[in-house]
Amino acid sequence: MIQAETIAAALEKLRTEKPLVHNITNVVVTNFTANGLLAIGASPVMAYAKEEVADMAKIAGALVLNIGTLNEENVEAMLIAGKSANKHNVPVIFDPVGAGATTYRTVTSQKIVKELDITVLRGNAAEVANVVGENWAIKGVDSGDGEGDLIALAVKAAKQLNTIAVITGKQDIVSDGETTYICKNGHSLLTKVTGAGCLLTSVIGAFCAVEKDYVLASAAALAVYGSAAQLAAEGIEGPGSFQIKFLNKLCQISAEDIQKLAALEEVNHVNL
Amino acid sequence: MIQAETIAAALEKLRTEKPLVHNITNVVVTNFTANGLLAIGASPVMAYAKEEVADMAKIAGALVLNIGTLNEENVEAMLIAGKSANKHNVPVIFDPVGAGATTYRTVTSQKIVKELDITVLRGNAAEVANVVGENWAIKGVDSGDGEGDLIALAVKAAKQLNTIAVITGKQDIVSDGETTYICKNGHSLLTKVTGAGCLLTSVIGAFCAVEKDYVLASAAALAVYGSAAQLAAEGIEGPGSFQIKFLNKLCQISAEDIQKLAALEEVNHVNL
Amino acid sequence: MIQAETIAAALEKLRTEKPLVHNITNVVVTNFTANGLLAIGASPVMAYAKEEVADMAKIAGALVLNIGTLNEENVEAMLIAGKSANKHNVPVIFDPVGAGATTYRTVTSQKIVKELDITVLRGNAAEVANVVGENWAIKGVDSGDGEGDLIALAVKAAKQLNTIAVITGKQDIVSDGETTYICKNGHSLLTKVTGAGCLLTSVIGAFCAVEKDYVLASAAALAVYGSAAQLAAEGIEGPGSFQIKFLNKLCQISAEDIQKLAALEEVNHVNL
């Protein structure tokens, strides 16, 4: 089990070290991602040019790759940055936004996981399924109505890609294929804020920059992020206000809040 | 006449069906556009790469093209996406941001309306005038001080381009050349939020995705959007707060609000 | 000395003239920059295509260049726009985001200041130092822990580049090499909002568009911007709320507020 104290300690370390998180992300969420990373205590940088991404990734605490509005130039930069990160032991977090929605996204996602060592893969069920070659309905960039055993999917993805798979939805799952956690934190208003998943991916990056047990880092990120959303949703007027209050709460969430709210459970693999 | 019940019914349909709206838009407004579409109940996707836009446009309920920060790559993608949408009967909404401000924007706008079947053209008076080849002063991307008969301009643009023309400003006009409405909803604070016009264009797309009478869809979008702005402006502190409360109100606006606020009038063409 | 009345008069002129400010800026801050410029009373436009930037810069009141997410295409556009602005006596404000963080950013910054006449250079200490060829530690796009005499650095940069240097940090400095001011306005919450520095650069552009004494324009921009931040920070819940209230305050700040808060001091060069 992961104790609330362990999660709070990881957050405290993040806030003290203020790790540099290098994002190559989509044009929709750049501002929200940067503000969310600042709020939780990290130091965000966006750098996309092939001339500089190897240099930036090398000095970062984590590299986050997100194909939300991919094009050939960005994908090329992602591969250069990813190889630099891999070479310098910088964790690489990958968000295959919309994998399955178009052939281009599916093929590109599969190319990225093939050419790079991905530390953590974070997506909704449809995206993760499509990355590992399973058919799963997706609607644009939102998870479709596909049903399936999400824990089995996370374990399969983790083993097949030798990574940590994080599948988010009503419940979130993190698995390295051997150890698996379910996180029940979060709030439905997150689905009304564009880039809520993308920012989560970057926040996982920030935790991985300070906590080298990446399963723990990912699980802690999920618990903190989801708990902050729950705090933000209290008495909120609508999705606009929620987005703003959520940034406040990412900045303010305390060890006491985490103690009270964190809802992480380990899955017993014997029963799978 | 369009009854308030009809507008409310279109909004209800939008919220139930959550149509996928594919946007190829400018880098200034992507986040606000996505959050605004989520707030009103649609499912936004941004996809810009020529490798995937035909696939994405084909499965969308509407395609929105916006040249706010155009470049040759984006324009090429817009044409590919637009042809795919035309082929699959997906409505195409076009926002010629800044047409008239530079030759490049004017020429590109005219190329887009020539090569694609545009379902709805949405701009300020200067933009629409420049698309149809009239001289009309424009200041950057804001409508200039040009004066003129806006109804005549809308009717002319609709007939010339065989489209529905929506001209927004202090009053909004929608016309297919035969039937014309004036919408008096809206609030001056919208001019203090960047992308308020761009988001409106995308919201028209969302209504067109669920209501095949596109004049009705456009008029309903104007009335709902402007009414939400009026609700958001009540007692507001400034443009920052307005932007956030407007997202709340797009999410919350009810049939009762529409009944109370919608201000659509049909223009008698006999008198033109 | 610059009197509070002079600052307030410059702001009033800005709000009356609503100057067009042409920004070629990074993808992280475009929305916040546009909304901030609208809030203070300017008319923002973003235009990046090499086909149109010369036309747009020519008609603008100021041109703002920002390399936060530079690539070769944008840099080419910046040079074209900058030459057009120089030719038509449009002030050019340059923000060398992240100069020093990667070789690419350092080299590009130095190329821009060499090829263009820069009216105002605005950066943190590390960025300005790296532009003028000094070594200064930087962490991503945040100023590093380097220590040094900031006034001497500003004077050196101003003289070396024949420009006005604005160095921002805990205190802000503006110098043309002969006349130097320190501004003590501002608030630490600005460091929790991405693009707070970038927006400041654009606001300096807006002031330069209406006030041809560019040292005064820059100093006035610093005082107004920092004072608005102080007003916004009063009783604020967190960085999300601050960002929104700051936009409100940029819109609302009055001559009385400036009279009460502005903290500009002239530096006696005899003592340097």
PDB file of N, CA and C in Angstrom, chain C residues 77-114:
ATOM      1  N   ALA C  77       9.888  34.920 -39.890  1.00  0.00           N
ATOM      2  CA  ALA C  77       8.780  35.893 -39.875  1.00  0.00           C
ATOM      3  C   ALA C  77       9.123  37.087 -38.993  1.00  0.00           C
ATOM      4  N   MET C  78       9.785  36.816 -37.861  1.00  0.00           N
ATOM      5  CA  MET C  78      10.158  37.916 -36.960  1.00  0.00           C
ATOM      6  C   MET C  78      11.100  38.902 -37.653  1.00  0.00           C
ATOM      7  N   LEU C  79      12.044  38.361 -38.402  1.00  0.00           N
ATOM      8  CA  LEU C  79      12.999  39.237 -39.077  1.00  0.00           C
ATOM      9  C   LEU C  79      12.314  40.065 -40.171  1.00  0.00           C
ATOM     10  N   ILE C  80      11.412  39.435 -40.906  1.00  0.00           N
ATOM     11  CA  ILE C  80      10.671  40.169 -41.944  1.00  0.00           C
ATOM     12  C   ILE C  80       9.815  41.265 -41.296  1.00  0.00           C
ATOM     13  N   ALA C  81       9.094  40.888 -40.258  1.00  0.00           N
ATOM     14  CA  ALA C  81       8.224  41.858 -39.575  1.00  0.00           C
ATOM     15  C   ALA C  81       9.060  42.978 -38.970  1.00  0.00           C
ATOM     16  N   GLY C  82      10.177  42.606 -38.339  1.00  0.00           N
ATOM     17  CA  GLY C  82      11.025  43.599 -37.686  1.00  0.00           C
ATOM     18  C   GLY C  82      11.599  44.604 -38.674  1.00  0.00           C
ATOM     19  N   LYS C  83      12.005  44.115 -39.840  1.00  0.00           N
ATOM     20  CA  LYS C  83      12.552  45.040 -40.843  1.00  0.00           C
ATOM     21  C   LYS C  83      11.473  45.986 -41.361  1.00  0.00           C
ATOM     22  N   SER C  84      10.281  45.465 -41.520  1.00  0.00           N
ATOM     23  CA  SER C  84       9.165  46.321 -41.940  1.00  0.00           C
ATOM     24  C   SER C  84       8.869  47.368 -40.869  1.00  0.00           C
ATOM     25  N   ALA C  85       8.869  46.947 -39.616  1.00  0.00           N
ATOM     26  CA  ALA C  85       8.617  47.888 -38.517  1.00  0.00           C
ATOM     27  C   ALA C  85       9.707  48.952 -38.463  1.00  0.00           C
ATOM     28  N   ASN C  86      10.951  48.519 -38.552  1.00  0.00           N
ATOM     29  CA  ASN C  86      12.081  49.472 -38.549  1.00  0.00           C
ATOM     30  C   ASN C  86      11.929  50.506 -39.667  1.00  0.00           C
ATOM     31  N   LYS C  87      11.560  50.026 -40.837  1.00  0.00           N
ATOM     32  CA  LYS C  87      11.432  50.903 -42.005  1.00  0.00           C
ATOM     33  C   LYS C  87      10.322  51.942 -41.809  1.00  0.00           C
ATOM     34  N   HIS C  88       9.251  51.538 -41.115  1.00  0.00           N
ATOM     35  CA  HIS C  88       8.099  52.427 -40.956  1.00  0.00           C
ATOM     36  C   HIS C  88       8.042  53.068 -39.563  1.00  0.00           C
ATOM     37  N   ASN C  89       9.191  53.050 -38.860  1.00  0.00           N
ATOM     38  CA  ASN C  89       9.283  53.697 -37.544  1.00  0.00           C
ATOM     39  C   ASN C  89       8.270  53.169 -36.529  1.00  0.00           C
ATOM     40  N   VAL C  90       7.973  51.896 -36.636  1.00  0.00           N
ATOM     41  CA  VAL C  90       7.124  51.237 -35.638  1.00  0.00           C
ATOM     42  C   VAL C  90       8.055  50.660 -34.572  1.00  0.00           C
ATOM     43  N   PRO C  91       7.854  50.990 -33.295  1.00  0.00           N
ATOM     44  CA  PRO C  91       8.758  50.458 -32.265  1.00  0.00           C
ATOM     45  C   PRO C  91       8.704  48.929 -32.195  1.00  0.00           C
ATOM     46  N   VAL C  92       9.873  48.329 -31.950  1.00  0.00           N
ATOM     47  CA  VAL C  92       9.987  46.869 -31.884  1.00  0.00           C
ATOM     48  C   VAL C  92      10.418  46.487 -30.475  1.00  0.00           C
ATOM     49  N   ILE C  93       9.618  45.658 -29.818  1.00  0.00           N
ATOM     50  CA  ILE C  93       9.907  45.214 -28.462  1.00  0.00           C
ATOM     51  C   ILE C  93      10.298  43.747 -28.534  1.00  0.00           C
ATOM     52  N   PHE C  94      11.394  43.380 -27.923  1.00  0.00           N
ATOM     53  CA  PHE C  94      11.901  42.005 -28.064  1.00  0.00           C
ATOM     54  C   PHE C  94      12.026  41.322 -26.704  1.00  0.00           C
ATOM     55  N   ASP C  95      11.472  40.124 -26.625  1.00  0.00           N
ATOM     56  CA  ASP C  95      11.511  39.323 -25.403  1.00  0.00           C
ATOM     57  C   ASP C  95      12.272  38.028 -25.692  1.00  0.00           C
ATOM     58  N   PRO C  96      13.536  37.944 -25.242  1.00  0.00           N
ATOM     59  CA  PRO C  96      14.384  36.783 -25.576  1.00  0.00           C
ATOM     60  C   PRO C  96      14.159  35.614 -24.619  1.00  0.00           C
ATOM     61  N   VAL C  97      12.933  35.080 -24.606  1.00  0.00           N
ATOM     62  CA  VAL C  97      12.561  34.049 -23.623  1.00  0.00           C
ATOM     63  C   VAL C  97      13.536  32.866 -23.661  1.00  0.00           C
ATOM     64  N   GLY C  98      14.126  32.580 -22.530  1.00  0.00           N
ATOM     65  CA  GLY C  98      14.974  31.402 -22.421  1.00  0.00           C
ATOM     66  C   GLY C  98      16.358  31.543 -23.034  1.00  0.00           C
ATOM     67  N   ALA C  99      16.751  32.757 -23.415  1.00  0.00           N
ATOM     68  CA  ALA C  99      18.123  32.931 -23.925  1.00  0.00           C
ATOM     69  C   ALA C  99      19.090  32.432 -22.852  1.00  0.00           C
ATOM     70  N   GLY C 100      19.999  31.577 -23.251  1.00  0.00           N
ATOM     71  CA  GLY C 100      20.905  30.977 -22.289  1.00  0.00           C
ATOM     72  C   GLY C 100      20.529  29.543 -21.925  1.00  0.00           C
ATOM     73  N   ALA C 101      19.252  29.207 -22.091  1.00  0.00           N
ATOM     74  CA  ALA C 101      18.820  27.851 -21.727  1.00  0.00           C
ATOM     75  C   ALA C 101      19.266  26.835 -22.757  1.00  0.00           C
ATOM     76  N   THR C 102      19.221  27.223 -24.028  1.00  0.00           N
ATOM     77  CA  THR C 102      19.764  26.374 -25.088  1.00  0.00           C
ATOM     78  C   THR C 102      20.583  27.268 -26.011  1.00  0.00           C
ATOM     79  N   THR C 103      21.553  26.652 -26.667  1.00  0.00           N
ATOM     80  CA  THR C 103      22.381  27.402 -27.617  1.00  0.00           C
ATOM     81  C   THR C 103      21.509  28.038 -28.693  1.00  0.00           C
ATOM     82  N   TYR C 104      20.510  27.302 -29.130  1.00  0.00           N
ATOM     83  CA  TYR C 104      19.631  27.798 -30.192  1.00  0.00           C
ATOM     84  C   TYR C 104      18.973  29.120 -29.802  1.00  0.00           C
ATOM     85  N   ARG C 105      18.504  29.197 -28.556  1.00  0.00           N
ATOM     86  CA  ARG C 105      17.852  30.438 -28.105  1.00  0.00           C
ATOM     87  C   ARG C 105      18.864  31.586 -27.978  1.00  0.00           C
ATOM     88  N   THR C 106      20.036  31.272 -27.485  1.00  0.00           N
ATOM     89  CA  THR C 106      21.050  32.313 -27.330  1.00  0.00           C
ATOM     90  C   THR C 106      21.454  32.873 -28.692  1.00  0.00           C
ATOM     91  N   VAL C 107      21.767  31.958 -29.604  1.00  0.00           N
ATOM     92  CA  VAL C 107      22.224  32.372 -30.935  1.00  0.00           C
ATOM     93  C   VAL C 107      21.126  33.137 -31.669  1.00  0.00           C
ATOM     94  N   THR C 108      19.902  32.650 -31.564  1.00  0.00           N
ATOM     95  CA  THR C 108      18.798  33.322 -32.254  1.00  0.00           C
ATOM     96  C   THR C 108      18.566  34.721 -31.682  1.00  0.00           C
ATOM     97  N   SER C 109      18.619  34.841 -30.368  1.00  0.00           N
ATOM     98  CA  SER C 109      18.434  36.162 -29.738  1.00  0.00           C
ATOM     99  C   SER C 109      19.485  37.149 -30.239  1.00  0.00           C
ATOM    100  N   GLN C 110      20.716  36.661 -30.286  1.00  0.00           N
ATOM    101  CA  GLN C 110      21.811  37.543 -30.712  1.00  0.00           C
ATOM    102  C   GLN C 110      21.662  37.929 -32.175  1.00  0.00           C
ATOM    103  N   LYS C 111      21.131  37.011 -32.972  1.00  0.00           N
ATOM    104  CA  LYS C 111      20.876  37.300 -34.387  1.00  0.00           C
ATOM    105  C   LYS C 111      19.793  38.379 -34.520  1.00  0.00           C
ATOM    106  N   ILE C 112      18.751  38.265 -33.730  1.00  0.00           N
ATOM    107  CA  ILE C 112      17.640  39.224 -33.814  1.00  0.00           C
ATOM    108  C   ILE C 112      18.105  40.628 -33.416  1.00  0.00           C
ATOM    109  N   VAL C 113      18.857  40.729 -32.312  1.00  0.00           N
ATOM    110  CA  VAL C 113      19.305  42.076 -31.904  1.00  0.00           C
ATOM    111  C   VAL C 113      20.350  42.638 -32.877  1.00  0.00           C
ATOM    112  N   LYS C 114      21.013  41.761 -33.609  1.00  0.00           N
ATOM    113  CA  LYS C 114      21.994  42.244 -34.594  1.00  0.00           C
ATOM    114  C   LYS C 114      21.304  42.737 -35.864  1.00  0.00           C
TER     115      LYS C 114
END
